[in-house]
Every structure is written in structure tokens, then in C-alpha cells.
Coordinates of C-alpha atoms in Angstrom, one line a residue:
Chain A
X1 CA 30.3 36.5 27.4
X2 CA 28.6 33.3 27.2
X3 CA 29.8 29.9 26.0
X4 CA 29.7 29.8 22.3
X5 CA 27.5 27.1 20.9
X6 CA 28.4 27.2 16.8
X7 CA 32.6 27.6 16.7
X8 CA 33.8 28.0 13.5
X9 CA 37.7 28.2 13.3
X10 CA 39.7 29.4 10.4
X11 CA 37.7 27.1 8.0
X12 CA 37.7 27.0 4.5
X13 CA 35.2 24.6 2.2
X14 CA 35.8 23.9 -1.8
X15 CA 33.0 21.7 -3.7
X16 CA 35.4 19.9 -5.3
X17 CA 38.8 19.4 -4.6
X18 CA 41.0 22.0 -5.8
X19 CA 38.2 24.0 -7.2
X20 CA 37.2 27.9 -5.9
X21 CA 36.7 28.0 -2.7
X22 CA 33.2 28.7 -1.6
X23 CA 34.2 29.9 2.1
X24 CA 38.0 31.3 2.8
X25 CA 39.6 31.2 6.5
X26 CA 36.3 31.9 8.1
X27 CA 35.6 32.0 12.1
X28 CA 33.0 32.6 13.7
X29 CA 31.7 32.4 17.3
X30 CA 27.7 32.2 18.4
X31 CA 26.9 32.1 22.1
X32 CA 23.9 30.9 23.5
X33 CA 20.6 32.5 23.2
X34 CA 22.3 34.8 21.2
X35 CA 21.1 36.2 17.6
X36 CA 23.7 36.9 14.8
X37 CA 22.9 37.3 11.2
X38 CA 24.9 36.6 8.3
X39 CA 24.1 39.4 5.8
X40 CA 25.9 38.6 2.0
X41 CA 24.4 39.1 -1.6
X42 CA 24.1 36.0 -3.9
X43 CA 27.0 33.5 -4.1
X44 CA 28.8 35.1 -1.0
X45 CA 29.3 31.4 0.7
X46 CA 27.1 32.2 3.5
X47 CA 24.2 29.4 2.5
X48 CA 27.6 27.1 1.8
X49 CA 28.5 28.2 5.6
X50 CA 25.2 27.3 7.1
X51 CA 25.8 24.0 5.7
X52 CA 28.9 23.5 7.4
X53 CA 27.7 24.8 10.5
X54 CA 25.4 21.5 11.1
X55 CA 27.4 18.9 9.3
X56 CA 25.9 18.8 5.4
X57 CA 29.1 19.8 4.5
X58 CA 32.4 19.0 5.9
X59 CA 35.0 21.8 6.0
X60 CA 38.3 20.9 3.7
X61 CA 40.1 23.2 6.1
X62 CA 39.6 24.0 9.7
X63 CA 36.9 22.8 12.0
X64 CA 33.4 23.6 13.1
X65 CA 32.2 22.8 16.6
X66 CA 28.8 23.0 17.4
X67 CA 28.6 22.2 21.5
X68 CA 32.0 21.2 21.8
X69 CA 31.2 18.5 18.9
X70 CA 33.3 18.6 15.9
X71 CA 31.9 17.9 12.7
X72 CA 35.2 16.2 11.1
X73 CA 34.1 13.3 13.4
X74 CA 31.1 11.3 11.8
X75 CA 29.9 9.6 14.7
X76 CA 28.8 13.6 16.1
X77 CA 26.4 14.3 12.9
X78 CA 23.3 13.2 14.3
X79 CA 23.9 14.5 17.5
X80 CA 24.5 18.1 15.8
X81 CA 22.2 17.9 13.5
X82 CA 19.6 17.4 16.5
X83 CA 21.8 20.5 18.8
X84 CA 21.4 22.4 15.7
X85 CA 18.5 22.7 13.9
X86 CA 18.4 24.0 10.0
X87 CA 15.5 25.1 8.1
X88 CA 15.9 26.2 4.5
X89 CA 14.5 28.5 2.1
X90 CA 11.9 26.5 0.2
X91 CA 9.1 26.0 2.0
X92 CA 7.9 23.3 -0.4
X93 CA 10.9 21.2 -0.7
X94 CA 11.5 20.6 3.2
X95 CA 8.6 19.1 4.6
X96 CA 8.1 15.3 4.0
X97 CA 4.8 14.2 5.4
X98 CA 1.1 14.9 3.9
X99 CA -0.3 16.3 7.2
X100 CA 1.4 18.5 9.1
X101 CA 1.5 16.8 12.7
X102 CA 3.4 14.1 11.0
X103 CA 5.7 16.3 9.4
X104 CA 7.1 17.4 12.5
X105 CA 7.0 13.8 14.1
X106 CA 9.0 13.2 11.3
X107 CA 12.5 14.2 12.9
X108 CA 11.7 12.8 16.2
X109 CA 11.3 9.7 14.3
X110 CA 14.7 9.8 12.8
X111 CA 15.9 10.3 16.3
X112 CA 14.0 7.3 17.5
X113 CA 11.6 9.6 20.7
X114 CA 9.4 7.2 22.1
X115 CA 6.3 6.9 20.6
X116 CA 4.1 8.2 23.9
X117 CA 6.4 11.4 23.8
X118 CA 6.2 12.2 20.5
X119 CA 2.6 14.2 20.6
X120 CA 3.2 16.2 23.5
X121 CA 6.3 17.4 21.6
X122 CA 4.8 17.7 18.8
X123 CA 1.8 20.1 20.2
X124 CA 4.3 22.2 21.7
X125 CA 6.3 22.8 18.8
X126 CA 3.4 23.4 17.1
X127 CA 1.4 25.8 19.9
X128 CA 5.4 27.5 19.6
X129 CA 5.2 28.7 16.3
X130 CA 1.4 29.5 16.6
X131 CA 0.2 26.3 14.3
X132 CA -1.7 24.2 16.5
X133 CA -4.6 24.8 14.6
X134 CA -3.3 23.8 11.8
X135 CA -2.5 20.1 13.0
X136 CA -4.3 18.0 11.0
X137 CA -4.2 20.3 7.5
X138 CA -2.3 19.4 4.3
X139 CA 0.9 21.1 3.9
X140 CA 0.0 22.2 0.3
X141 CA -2.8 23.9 1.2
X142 CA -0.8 26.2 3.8
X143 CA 0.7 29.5 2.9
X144 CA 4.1 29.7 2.4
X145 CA 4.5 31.4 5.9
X146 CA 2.7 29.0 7.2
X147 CA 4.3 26.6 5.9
X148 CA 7.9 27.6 6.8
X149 CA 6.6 27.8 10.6
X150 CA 5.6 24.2 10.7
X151 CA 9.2 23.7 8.9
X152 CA 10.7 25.6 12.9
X153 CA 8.0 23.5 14.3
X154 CA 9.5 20.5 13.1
X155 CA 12.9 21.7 14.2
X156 CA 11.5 22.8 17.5
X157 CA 10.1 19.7 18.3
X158 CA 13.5 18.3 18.0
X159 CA 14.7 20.0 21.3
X160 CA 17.5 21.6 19.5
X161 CA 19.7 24.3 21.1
X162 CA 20.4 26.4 18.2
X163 CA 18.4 26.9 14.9
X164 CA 20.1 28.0 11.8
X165 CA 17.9 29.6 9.2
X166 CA 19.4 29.3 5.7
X167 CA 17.8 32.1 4.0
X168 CA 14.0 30.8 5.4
X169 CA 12.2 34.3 3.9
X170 CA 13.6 34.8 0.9
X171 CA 10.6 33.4 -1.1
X172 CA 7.8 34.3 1.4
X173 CA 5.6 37.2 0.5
X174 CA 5.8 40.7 3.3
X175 CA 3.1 39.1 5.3
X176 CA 4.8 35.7 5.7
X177 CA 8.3 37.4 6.1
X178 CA 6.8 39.2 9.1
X179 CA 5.3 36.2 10.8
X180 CA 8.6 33.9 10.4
X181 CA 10.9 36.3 11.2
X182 CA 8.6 37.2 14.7
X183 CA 8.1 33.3 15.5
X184 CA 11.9 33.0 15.3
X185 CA 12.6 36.2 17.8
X186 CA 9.6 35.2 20.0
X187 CA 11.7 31.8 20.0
X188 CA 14.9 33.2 20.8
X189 CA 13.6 35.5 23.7
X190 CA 11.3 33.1 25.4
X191 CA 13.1 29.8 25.3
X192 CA 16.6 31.0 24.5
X193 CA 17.5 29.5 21.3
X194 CA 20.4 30.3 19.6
X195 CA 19.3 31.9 16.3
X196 CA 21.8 32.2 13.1
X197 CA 19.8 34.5 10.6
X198 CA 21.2 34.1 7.0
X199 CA 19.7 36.2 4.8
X200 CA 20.4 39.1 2.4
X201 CA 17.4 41.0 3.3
X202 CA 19.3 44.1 5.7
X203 CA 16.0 45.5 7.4
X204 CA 15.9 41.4 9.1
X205 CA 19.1 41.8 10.6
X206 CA 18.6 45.5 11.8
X207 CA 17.4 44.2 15.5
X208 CA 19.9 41.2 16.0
X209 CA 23.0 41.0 18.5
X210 CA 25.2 40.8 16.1
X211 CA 25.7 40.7 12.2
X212 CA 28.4 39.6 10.1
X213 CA 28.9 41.0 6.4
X214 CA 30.1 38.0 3.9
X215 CA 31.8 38.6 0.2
X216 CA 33.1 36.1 -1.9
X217 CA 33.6 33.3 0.8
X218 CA 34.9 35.5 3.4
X219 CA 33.4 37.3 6.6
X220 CA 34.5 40.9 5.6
X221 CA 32.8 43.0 8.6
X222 CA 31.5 42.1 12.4
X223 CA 29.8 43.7 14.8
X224 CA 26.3 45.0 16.1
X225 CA 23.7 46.3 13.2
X226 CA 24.4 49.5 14.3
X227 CA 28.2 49.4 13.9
X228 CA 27.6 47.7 10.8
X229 CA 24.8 50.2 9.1
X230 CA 26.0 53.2 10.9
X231 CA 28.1 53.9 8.0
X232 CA 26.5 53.0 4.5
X233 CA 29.7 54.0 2.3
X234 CA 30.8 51.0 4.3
X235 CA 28.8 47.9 3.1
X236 CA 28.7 49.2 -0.4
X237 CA 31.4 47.6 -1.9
X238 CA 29.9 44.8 -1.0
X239 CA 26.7 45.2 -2.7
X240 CA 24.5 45.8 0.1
X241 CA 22.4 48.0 0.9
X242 CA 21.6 49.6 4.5
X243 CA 17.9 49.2 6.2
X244 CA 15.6 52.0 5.2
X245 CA 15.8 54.3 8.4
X246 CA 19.6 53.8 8.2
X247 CA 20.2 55.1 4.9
X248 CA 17.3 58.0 5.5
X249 CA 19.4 59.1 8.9
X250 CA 22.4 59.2 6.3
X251 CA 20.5 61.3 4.3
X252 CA 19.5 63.5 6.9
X253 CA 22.6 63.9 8.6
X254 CA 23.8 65.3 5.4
X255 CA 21.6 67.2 4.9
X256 CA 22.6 69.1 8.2
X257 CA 20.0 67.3 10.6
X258 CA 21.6 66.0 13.7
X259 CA 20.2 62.7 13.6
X260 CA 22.1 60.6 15.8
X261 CA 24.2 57.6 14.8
X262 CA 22.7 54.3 14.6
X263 CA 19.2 54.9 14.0
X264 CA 17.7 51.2 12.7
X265 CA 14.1 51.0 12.9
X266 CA 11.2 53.2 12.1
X267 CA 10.2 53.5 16.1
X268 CA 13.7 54.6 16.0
X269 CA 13.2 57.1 13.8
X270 CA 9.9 58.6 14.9
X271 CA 11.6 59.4 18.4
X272 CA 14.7 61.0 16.9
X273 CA 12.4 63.1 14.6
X274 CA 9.7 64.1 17.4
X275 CA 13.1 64.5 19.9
X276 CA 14.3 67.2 17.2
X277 CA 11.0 68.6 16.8
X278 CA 10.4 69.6 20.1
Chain B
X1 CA -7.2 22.5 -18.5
X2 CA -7.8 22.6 -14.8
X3 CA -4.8 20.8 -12.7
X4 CA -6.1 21.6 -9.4
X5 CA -9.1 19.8 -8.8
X6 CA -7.9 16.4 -8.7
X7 CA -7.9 14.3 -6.0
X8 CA -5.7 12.1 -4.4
X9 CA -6.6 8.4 -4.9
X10 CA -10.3 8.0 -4.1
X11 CA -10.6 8.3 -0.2
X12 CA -14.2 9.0 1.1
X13 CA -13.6 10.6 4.6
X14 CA -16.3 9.1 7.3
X15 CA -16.4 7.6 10.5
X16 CA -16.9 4.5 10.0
X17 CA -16.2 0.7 12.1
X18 CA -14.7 -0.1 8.5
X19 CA -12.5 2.8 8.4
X20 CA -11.4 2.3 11.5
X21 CA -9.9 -0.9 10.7
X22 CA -6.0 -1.5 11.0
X23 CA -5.0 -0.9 7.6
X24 CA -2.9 -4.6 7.8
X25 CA -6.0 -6.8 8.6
X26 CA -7.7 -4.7 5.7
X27 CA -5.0 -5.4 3.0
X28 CA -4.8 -9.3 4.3
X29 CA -8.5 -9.7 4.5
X30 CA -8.8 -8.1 0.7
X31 CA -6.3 -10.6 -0.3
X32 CA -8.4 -13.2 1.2
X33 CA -11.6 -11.7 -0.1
X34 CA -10.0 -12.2 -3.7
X35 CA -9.0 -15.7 -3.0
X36 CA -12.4 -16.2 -2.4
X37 CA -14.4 -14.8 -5.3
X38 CA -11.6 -17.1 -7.6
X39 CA -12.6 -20.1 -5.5
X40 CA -16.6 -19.8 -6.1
X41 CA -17.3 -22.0 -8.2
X42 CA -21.0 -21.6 -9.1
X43 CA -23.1 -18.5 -9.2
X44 CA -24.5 -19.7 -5.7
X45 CA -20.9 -19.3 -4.2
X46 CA -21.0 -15.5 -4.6
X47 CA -24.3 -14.6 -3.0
X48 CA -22.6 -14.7 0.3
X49 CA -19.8 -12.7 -1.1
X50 CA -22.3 -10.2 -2.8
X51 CA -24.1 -10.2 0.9
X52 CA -21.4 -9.5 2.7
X53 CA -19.9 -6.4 0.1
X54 CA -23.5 -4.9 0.6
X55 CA -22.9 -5.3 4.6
X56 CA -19.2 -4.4 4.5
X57 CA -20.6 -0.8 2.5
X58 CA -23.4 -0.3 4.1
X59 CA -20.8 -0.5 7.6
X60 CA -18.5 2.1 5.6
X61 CA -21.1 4.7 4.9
X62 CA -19.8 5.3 1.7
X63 CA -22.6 5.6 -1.1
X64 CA -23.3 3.1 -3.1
X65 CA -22.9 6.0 -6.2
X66 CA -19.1 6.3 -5.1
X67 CA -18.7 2.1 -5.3
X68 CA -20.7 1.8 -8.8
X69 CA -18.9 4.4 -10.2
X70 CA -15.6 2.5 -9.6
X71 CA -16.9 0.0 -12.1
X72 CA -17.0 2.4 -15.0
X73 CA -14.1 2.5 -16.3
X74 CA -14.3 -1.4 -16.8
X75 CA -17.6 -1.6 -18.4
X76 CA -15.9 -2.2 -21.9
X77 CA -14.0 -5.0 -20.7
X78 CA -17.3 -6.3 -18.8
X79 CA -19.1 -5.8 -22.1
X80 CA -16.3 -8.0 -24.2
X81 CA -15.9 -10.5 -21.5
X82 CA -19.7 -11.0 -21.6
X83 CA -20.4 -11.1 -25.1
X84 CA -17.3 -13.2 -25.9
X85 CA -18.3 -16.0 -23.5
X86 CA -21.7 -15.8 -24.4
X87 CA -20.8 -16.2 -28.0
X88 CA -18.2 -18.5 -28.6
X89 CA -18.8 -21.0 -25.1
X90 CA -19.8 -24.2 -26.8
X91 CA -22.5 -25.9 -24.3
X92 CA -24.7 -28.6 -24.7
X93 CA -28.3 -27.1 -23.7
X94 CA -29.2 -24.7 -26.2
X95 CA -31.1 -21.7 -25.2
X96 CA -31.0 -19.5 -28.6
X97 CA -30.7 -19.9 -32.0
X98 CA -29.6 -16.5 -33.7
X99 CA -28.5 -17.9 -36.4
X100 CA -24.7 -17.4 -37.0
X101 CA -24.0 -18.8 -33.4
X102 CA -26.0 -21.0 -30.9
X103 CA -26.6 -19.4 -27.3
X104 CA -26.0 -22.5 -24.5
X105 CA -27.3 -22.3 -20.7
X106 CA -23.9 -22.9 -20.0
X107 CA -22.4 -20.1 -21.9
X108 CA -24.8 -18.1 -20.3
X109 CA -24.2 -18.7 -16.7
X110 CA -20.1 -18.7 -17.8
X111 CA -20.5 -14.9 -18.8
X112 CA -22.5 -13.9 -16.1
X113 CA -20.1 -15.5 -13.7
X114 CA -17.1 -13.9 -15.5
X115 CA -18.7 -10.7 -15.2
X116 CA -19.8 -10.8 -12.0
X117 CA -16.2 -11.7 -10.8
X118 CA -14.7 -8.5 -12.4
X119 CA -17.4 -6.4 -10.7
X120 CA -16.7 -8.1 -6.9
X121 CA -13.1 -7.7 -7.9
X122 CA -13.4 -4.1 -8.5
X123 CA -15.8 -3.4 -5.9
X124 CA -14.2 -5.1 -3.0
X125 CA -10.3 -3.4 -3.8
X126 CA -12.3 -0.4 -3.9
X127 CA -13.4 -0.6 -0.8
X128 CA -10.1 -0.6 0.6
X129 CA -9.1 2.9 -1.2
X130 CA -12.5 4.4 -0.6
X131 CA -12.0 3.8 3.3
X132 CA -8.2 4.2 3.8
X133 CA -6.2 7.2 3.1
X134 CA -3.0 6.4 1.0
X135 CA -0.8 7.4 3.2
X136 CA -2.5 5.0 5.8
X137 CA -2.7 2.4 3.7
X138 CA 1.4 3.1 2.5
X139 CA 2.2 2.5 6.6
X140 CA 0.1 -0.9 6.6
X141 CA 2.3 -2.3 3.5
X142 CA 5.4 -1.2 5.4
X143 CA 4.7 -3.2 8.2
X144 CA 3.3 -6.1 6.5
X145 CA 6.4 -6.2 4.1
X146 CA 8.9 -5.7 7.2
X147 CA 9.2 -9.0 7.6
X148 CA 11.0 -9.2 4.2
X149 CA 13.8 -7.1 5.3
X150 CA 15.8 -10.8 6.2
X151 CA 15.9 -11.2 2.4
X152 CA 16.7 -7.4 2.2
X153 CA 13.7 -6.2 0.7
X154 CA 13.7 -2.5 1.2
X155 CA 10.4 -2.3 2.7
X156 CA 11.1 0.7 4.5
X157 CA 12.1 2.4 1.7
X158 CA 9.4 1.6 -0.7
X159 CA 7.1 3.1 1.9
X160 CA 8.9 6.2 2.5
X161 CA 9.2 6.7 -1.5
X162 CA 5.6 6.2 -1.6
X163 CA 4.8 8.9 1.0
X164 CA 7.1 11.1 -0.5
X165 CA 5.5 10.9 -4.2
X166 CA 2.3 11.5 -2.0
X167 CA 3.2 14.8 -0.4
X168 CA 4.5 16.0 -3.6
X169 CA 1.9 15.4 -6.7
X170 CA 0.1 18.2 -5.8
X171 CA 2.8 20.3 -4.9
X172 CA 4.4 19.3 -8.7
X173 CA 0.5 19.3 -10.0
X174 CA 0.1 22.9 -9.1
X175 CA 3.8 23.5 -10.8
X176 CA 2.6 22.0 -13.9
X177 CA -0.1 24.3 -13.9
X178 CA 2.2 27.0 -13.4
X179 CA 4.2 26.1 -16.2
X180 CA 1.3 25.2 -18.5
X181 CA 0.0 29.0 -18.1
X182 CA 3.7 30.3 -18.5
X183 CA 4.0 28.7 -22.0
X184 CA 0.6 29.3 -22.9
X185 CA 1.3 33.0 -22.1
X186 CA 4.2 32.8 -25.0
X187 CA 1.9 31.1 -27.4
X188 CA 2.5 27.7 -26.9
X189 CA -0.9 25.6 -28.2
X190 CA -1.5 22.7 -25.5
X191 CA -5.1 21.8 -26.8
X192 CA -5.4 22.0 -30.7
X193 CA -3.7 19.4 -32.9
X194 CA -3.7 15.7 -33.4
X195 CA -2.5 13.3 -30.8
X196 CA 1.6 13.4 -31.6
X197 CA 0.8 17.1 -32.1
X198 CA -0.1 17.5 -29.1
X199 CA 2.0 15.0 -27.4
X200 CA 5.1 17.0 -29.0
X201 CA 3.2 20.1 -27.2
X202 CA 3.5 19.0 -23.6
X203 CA 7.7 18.5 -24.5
X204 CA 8.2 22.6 -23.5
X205 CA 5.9 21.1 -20.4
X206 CA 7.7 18.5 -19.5
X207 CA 11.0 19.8 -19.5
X208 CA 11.2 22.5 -16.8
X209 CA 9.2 19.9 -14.6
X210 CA 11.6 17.5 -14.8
X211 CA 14.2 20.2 -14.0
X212 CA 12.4 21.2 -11.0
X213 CA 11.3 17.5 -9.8
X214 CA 15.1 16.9 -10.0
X215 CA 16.0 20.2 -7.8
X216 CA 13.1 19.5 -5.5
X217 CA 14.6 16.2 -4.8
X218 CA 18.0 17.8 -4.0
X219 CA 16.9 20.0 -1.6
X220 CA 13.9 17.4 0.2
X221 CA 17.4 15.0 0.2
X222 CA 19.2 17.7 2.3
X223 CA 16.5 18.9 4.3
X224 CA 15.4 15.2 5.4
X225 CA 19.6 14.5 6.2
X226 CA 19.4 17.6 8.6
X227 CA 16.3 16.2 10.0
X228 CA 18.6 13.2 11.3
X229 CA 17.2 11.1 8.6
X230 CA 19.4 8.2 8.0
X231 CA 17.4 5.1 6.6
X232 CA 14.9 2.7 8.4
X233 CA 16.8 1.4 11.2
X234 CA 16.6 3.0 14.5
X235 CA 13.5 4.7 14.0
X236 CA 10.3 5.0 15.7
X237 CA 7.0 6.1 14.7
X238 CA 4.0 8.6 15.6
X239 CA 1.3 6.2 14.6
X240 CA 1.4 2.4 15.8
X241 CA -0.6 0.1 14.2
X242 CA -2.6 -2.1 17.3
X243 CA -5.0 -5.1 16.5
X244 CA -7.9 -4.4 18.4
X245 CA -11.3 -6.1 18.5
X246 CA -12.7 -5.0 15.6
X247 CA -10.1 -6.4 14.0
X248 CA -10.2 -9.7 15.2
X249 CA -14.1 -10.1 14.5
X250 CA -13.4 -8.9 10.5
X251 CA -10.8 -11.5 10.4
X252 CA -13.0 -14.5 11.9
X253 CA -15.7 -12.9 9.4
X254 CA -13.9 -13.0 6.6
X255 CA -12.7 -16.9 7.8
X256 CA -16.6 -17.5 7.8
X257 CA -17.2 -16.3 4.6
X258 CA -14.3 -18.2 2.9
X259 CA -16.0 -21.2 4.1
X260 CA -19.1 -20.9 3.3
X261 CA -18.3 -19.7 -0.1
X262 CA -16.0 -23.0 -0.7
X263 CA -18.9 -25.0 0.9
X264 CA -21.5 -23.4 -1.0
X265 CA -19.1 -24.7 -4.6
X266 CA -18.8 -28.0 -2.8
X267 CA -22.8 -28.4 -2.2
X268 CA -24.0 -27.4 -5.5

């Protein structure tokens, strides 16, 4: 098993002191260039999580270590905010600039890059997520996919080693779900990067190394998605609801068709149902 | 009510040698320019000015239509200052008798020369916004002002707010509309109505704006801290700002003109 990048360690995080706690005595462990989810419904701490993963937040109990870099420490912050990228959910309320090339130079701004570097970087980020061509529009005029791609782009260009997406499709339409969610995998395949997929859509999490379930503040299952879904009386009590294919393979199953355990996607599917056809 | 269609500021995109200008020497040289128009003294002070607006557009490319219509909005206020010193200027050489007041020469060439500094006025600052985009012309302040940070003025930040409220009125524009349509939908009456009806009207408006602006803020706040963002200092920047020749021949052009127009007073 590889190194883990994010570390989380017994850690517990209250807005205000002595008030609920929004995550309980969770740990967690990411390696590098790997690609975990963290599935939960509304309220479940796992967008309170993300923010602790890169600093935004600062555990009240346990630590967080992102490359060996604990977040108690203040003097590591902008060091892991660069290791670990974030992009949220809105796509409006993230980027900063009125044309997108600057929006991306925008972080390596903050970091102080060298001016000559900075539009190399800033094409390749760009070319990365597929928005080159959109260099010189106005964010406002993009589409919310779009617009959540130069958002990676602007992470990207950063160099970081991980990216944590905080919910980043929940208000994008089926098209610009699709487009994110493939610029991120493309991402994580071809250069590596560590991707943390928060989100409480199931079908997103259905192809990633590894999931974990959260309910009221704490992780409550781990594994792969197929571990996870096999099973749909599982995640119910925590108001979830398995991918399509898993919970039709369920469905099947009980109806007395051996359709084998762990069926995720719809390519999936179509070669178990052509396999029992034949 | 359409939302949509406006447009930022009054920017007309071309390629011009006065676009091109470092946004710095073009907010100096328009301070300059100013100065000069309030030193002309005489009506023959401003023809060089007038002669070198005409070059100056004419260098721009932007039409002449798009500079004139700057003006409208000030043609009451060029109408009063006009008739009022026309009027009530006591001068010794009259030209009119209308009865209930005396037209002088002098009154004469005082509102003509009032007037025709409002017009330059406007003209010239317009010239800046039609050839600079705001967000350009936001990153020239910063740097001249950044000098002012020894007396801790918060150049930095002033620019950054300013770039900000850029990115975000049509993004808060198109939210309005939203909103608009949504209480229109439930029978709320935007259009009909005296003013303070009206005005009371835009209240179920305002409201969930100001909620959102407020939440937008939030979240830009946290997205820009996990961007690394962390103030001024330490930062560099995608665009720098170089003087090059062109620059250096508006200045000593502008130097030319501000002496001729104080010689021109002088001579007269």
C-alpha cells in the first residue's frame, strides 16, 4: 500500500466550543493517486471533514496530516493548502477574476510563481481540464460545468498533490456532472492525483477505489463500492441509496436470477445479462 | 425589465496605440489633462486641447457617436451653466438688450468657456473608460497607489475589492433577475405605482439579494483562503505593467500640450 497523503487520526471538530459535534473520532487514510469517496446525506459532517482535511478548519480533537504536515501547526497552511487542492460546490462563488486565465493565475499569485512561469502553468491547467479555448472568456458567461473545470484548472495549476472535491456536482446539470466528474478521473489516472470525492450522489462513487459511508459526524462503513453497495439493506439506515445497477442486481437476485455480486455500472450489467442469456 | 443587457462600464474593445497604453501613464496623463483644461484661461487656450482630443480619438478608433454620447447625460447641467452665466454675468460691452437682463461679450465668452470645460472634462475621462477595461484600469490604480502603503493605505485591498465587485455584478445582476421573475410569478407588482410604491416593491427584491450577496461572500472568502490567499504581501502577478515607448512619447505629448495651453493663456 502506498504512502498516505491525507491522515486523518481519531479527529473530532465542534463549531463552537462545547456545541454538537459536526465530525466524531474520525480516521481516515488516502494514499497517493488513489480515489476514495465520501458518500453521506445532508448534514452528515463530510463537507465539515473536507474542510479539515486542507486546513479551513482546525480539528478540536485529533490531528490531520496532509504529507506528513500537520494542520494544528499554522506555519503548514499554505503549504497544505497548495499539497491539497479544494474546489467547492458553487461554481459561482469560487472563482475571483473576470477572465478566466486570470482566475487560475489567481492562486499562483497567492503563492508568489514567478511571473514568466505563470502562463505555461496556466495553459496546462487549462489544456488539463479541456478549457484552453476558453482562455480569454468571462466566467459568467460559462456553463456551470464549465465553470467548475476552470475552478480544477485553477487548482491544477497550483501543482497540488491531492484535490479534494467538496461536493463540486451537486448543482451542475447531467451534462456538466458528466464532464467534471471525467476531467477529475482523467486527472487522477493520467497524472496521478490523489482524488477525495465528497458527494451524496452514489452512481459517482460506484467506480472509485474506495468509499467511505458518513452519518451524523461519523465514518460508519469503508471499503470498495462494491463491498459497500453489494448489500443495499446495508446503507439504508443511513439514508442512502445504492447506484441504479446495484439495486436492479438486488432486485434480480431476488427474483431468482443469478446475477453476481457487485455489479456497479450499466457495462456491468449488460455483460452479466448477455453472460446469462447465452 | 431586462437585467441582462447591461454592460460593464463603457469599454469599446479595439486595437488601438491608445489602448495599448499602460493604464498608469493613462490615469496620470488624464490627471494632467484636467489640470490643463482648469489652467486655460481664454477660449484660445483650449483649441490645442480640443486638437489634441480629436487626435487622441481619432488614434483610439472609437467613434465619435460613442464620445458624444457620454455628454448626454450632462446636457442639463450644460444648459443651466450656459444660460446662468449668460444671464446674470455683469460685463461691460453689451451685446443684447432683451429687456429684463442685458447680454455682455463678456458673459458670453464666460458661458461658452464654462461649457466648453464640462464637455473636455467629460470627453477626455471618457476616453480613459472607453479604452481601458475596468479591471485594467483597477490594476493601474493599485500600482500607482502602492506607494501609499508606508502610510498604510490599503491599496492592495481596494483593488482586490474592486475586482471582486467586478466579477460579481453580473453574476448578482442575473440573480436579481431571477428573483425579480420569482416574485413576479407570486404576484408581486414591480412596475405599477408611484415612486415610494414602487420603491416599497423592490423591498421582497432586495431582501433575498442581500441574503445571497452575504452567503456568496462567505463561500468566495473560503474558496479564495484555500487558494493560499492571504493579503497583498508576498504576491506576484500574471500581468506586469512595463513603460514602453509609446508611453514615453504620450507623456512628453501631454508635457507639450500643457505648455502650450499655459502659453497660449499667457499670450492672449
Amino acid at each position: 500500500m502506498a504512502e498516505p497523503i491525507i491522515l486523518a487520526d481519531h479527529v473530532s471538530f465542534s463549531y463552537e466550543e462545547g456545541g454538537p459535534l459536526a465530525v466524531q473520532d474520525v480516521s481516515l487514510a488516502v494514499e497517493k493517486g488513489s480515489f476514495q469517496a465520501i458518500l453521506g446525506q445532508n448534514g452528515s459532517g463530510k463537507s465539515t471533514l473536507a474542510k479539515l482535511i486542507n486546513g479551513l478548519y482546525v480539528p478540536t480533537e485529533g490531528h490531520v496530516t496532509v504529507c506528513g504536515m500537520d494542520t494544528q501547526s499554522e506555519e503548514n497552511t499554505w503549504e497544505i493548502r497548495r499539497r491539497a487542492g479544494m474546489v467547492f460546490q458553487n461554481p459561482d462563488n469560487q472563482l475571483v477574476a473576470t477572465v478566466v486565465r486570470e482566475d487560475v493565475a489567481f492562486g499562483l499569485e497567492n503563492i508568489g510563481v514567478p511571473t514568466e512561469e505563470m502562463p505555461g502553468r496556466i495553459e496546462k491547467a487549462l489544456r488539463d481540464v479541456g478549457m484552453l479555448p476558453f482562455a480569454d472568456r468571462a466566467p459568467h458567461l460559462l456553463s456551470g460545468g464549465q465553470k467548475q473545470r476552470v475552478a480544477i484548472a485553477g487548482v491544477l495549476a497550483m501543482q497540488p498533490e491531492a484535490i479534494i472535491f467538496d461536493e463540486s456536482t451537486a448543482m451542475l446539470d447531467p451534462q456538466g456532472r458528466r464532464e467534471v466528474l471525467s476531467a477529475v478521473k482523467r486527472l487522477n489516472r493520467e497524472q496521478g492525483i490523489t482524488v477525495l470525492w465528497i458527494t451524496h450522489f452514489m452512481e459517482e462513487a460506484a467506480e472509485c477505489d474506495r468509499a467511505h459511508v458518513m452519518h451524523q459526524g461519523r465514518i460508519v462503513l469503508s471499503g470498495t463500492p462494491r463491498e459497500i453497495f453489494s448489500d443495499v439493506k446495508k446503507i439504508k439506515p443511513y439514508h442512502l441509496d445504492a447506484p441504479p445497477m446495484a439495486r436492479l442486481s438486488q432486485a434480480l437476485r431476488q427474483q431468482g436470477m443469478p446475477i453476481r455480486q457487485g455489479v456497479m455500472t450499466v457495462e456491468e450489467m449488460a455483460e452479466e445479462v448477455a453472460r446469462l442469456c447465452r | 425589465m431586462a437585467l441582462n443587457d447591461i454592460t460593464l462600464g463603457q469599454y469599446y474593445p479595439a486595437d488601438s496605440v491608445v489602448h495599448r497604453l499602460d493604464p498608469r501613464v493613462k490615469i496620470v496623463l488624464l490627471i494632467v489633462l484636467i489640470v490643463a483644461i482648469f489652467v486655460a484661461g481664454n477660449l484660445l487656450a483650449y483649441a490645442p486641447v480640443i486638437a489634441f482630443l480629436a487626435l487622441v480619438t481619432y488614434l483610439s478608433k472609437v467613434p465619435v457617436k460613442m464620445m458624444v454620447k457620454g455628454i448626454k447625460p450632462l446636457r442639463f447641467i450644460l444648459i443651466l451653466t450656459f444660460v446662468l452665466n449668460l444671464f446674470f454675468l455683469q460685463g461691460e460691452t453689451p451685446l443684447l438688450n432683451l429687456g429684463f437682463a442685458v447680454i455682455t461679450k463678456e458673459a458670453l465668452i464666460t458661458a461658452v468657456h464654462y461649457s466648453l470645460r464640462l464637455v473636455l472634462l467629460v470627453m477626455i475621462s471618457s476616453l480613459l473608460t472607453l479604452t481601458t477595461p475596468p479591471i485594467v484600469l483597477t490594476d493601474g490604480l493599485e500600482r500607482l497607489l502602492s506607494p501609499l502603503r508606508v502610510i498604510h493605505f490599503p491599496a492592495h485591498e481596494m483593488a482586490m475589492m474592486m475586482s471582486i465587485a467586478l466579477r460579481f455584478i453580473p453574476t448578482l445582476l442575473e440573480e436579481a433577475d431571477k428573483i425579480m421573475k420569482a416574485q413576479t410569478a407570486r404576484g408581486a407588482d414591480f412596475e405599477s405605482g408611484n415612486l415610494i410604491a414602487r420603491a416599497k416593491a423592490m423591498v421582497p427584491l432586495l431582501v433575498p439579494l442581500f441574503v445571497s450577496a452575504f452567503r456568496r461572500a462567505g463561500d468566495l472568502a473560503m474558496a479564495m483562503e484555500a487558494r493560499c490567499y492571504h493579503g497583498g504581501e508576498g504576491r506576484t502577478r500574471l500581468r506586469v505593467l512595463k513603460c514602453e515607448r509609446r508611453d514615453y512619447i504620450a507623456c512628453a505629448a501631454v508635457a507639450a500640450l500643457l505648455a502650450l495651453v499655459i502659453l497660449c493663456g499667457k499670450v492672449y
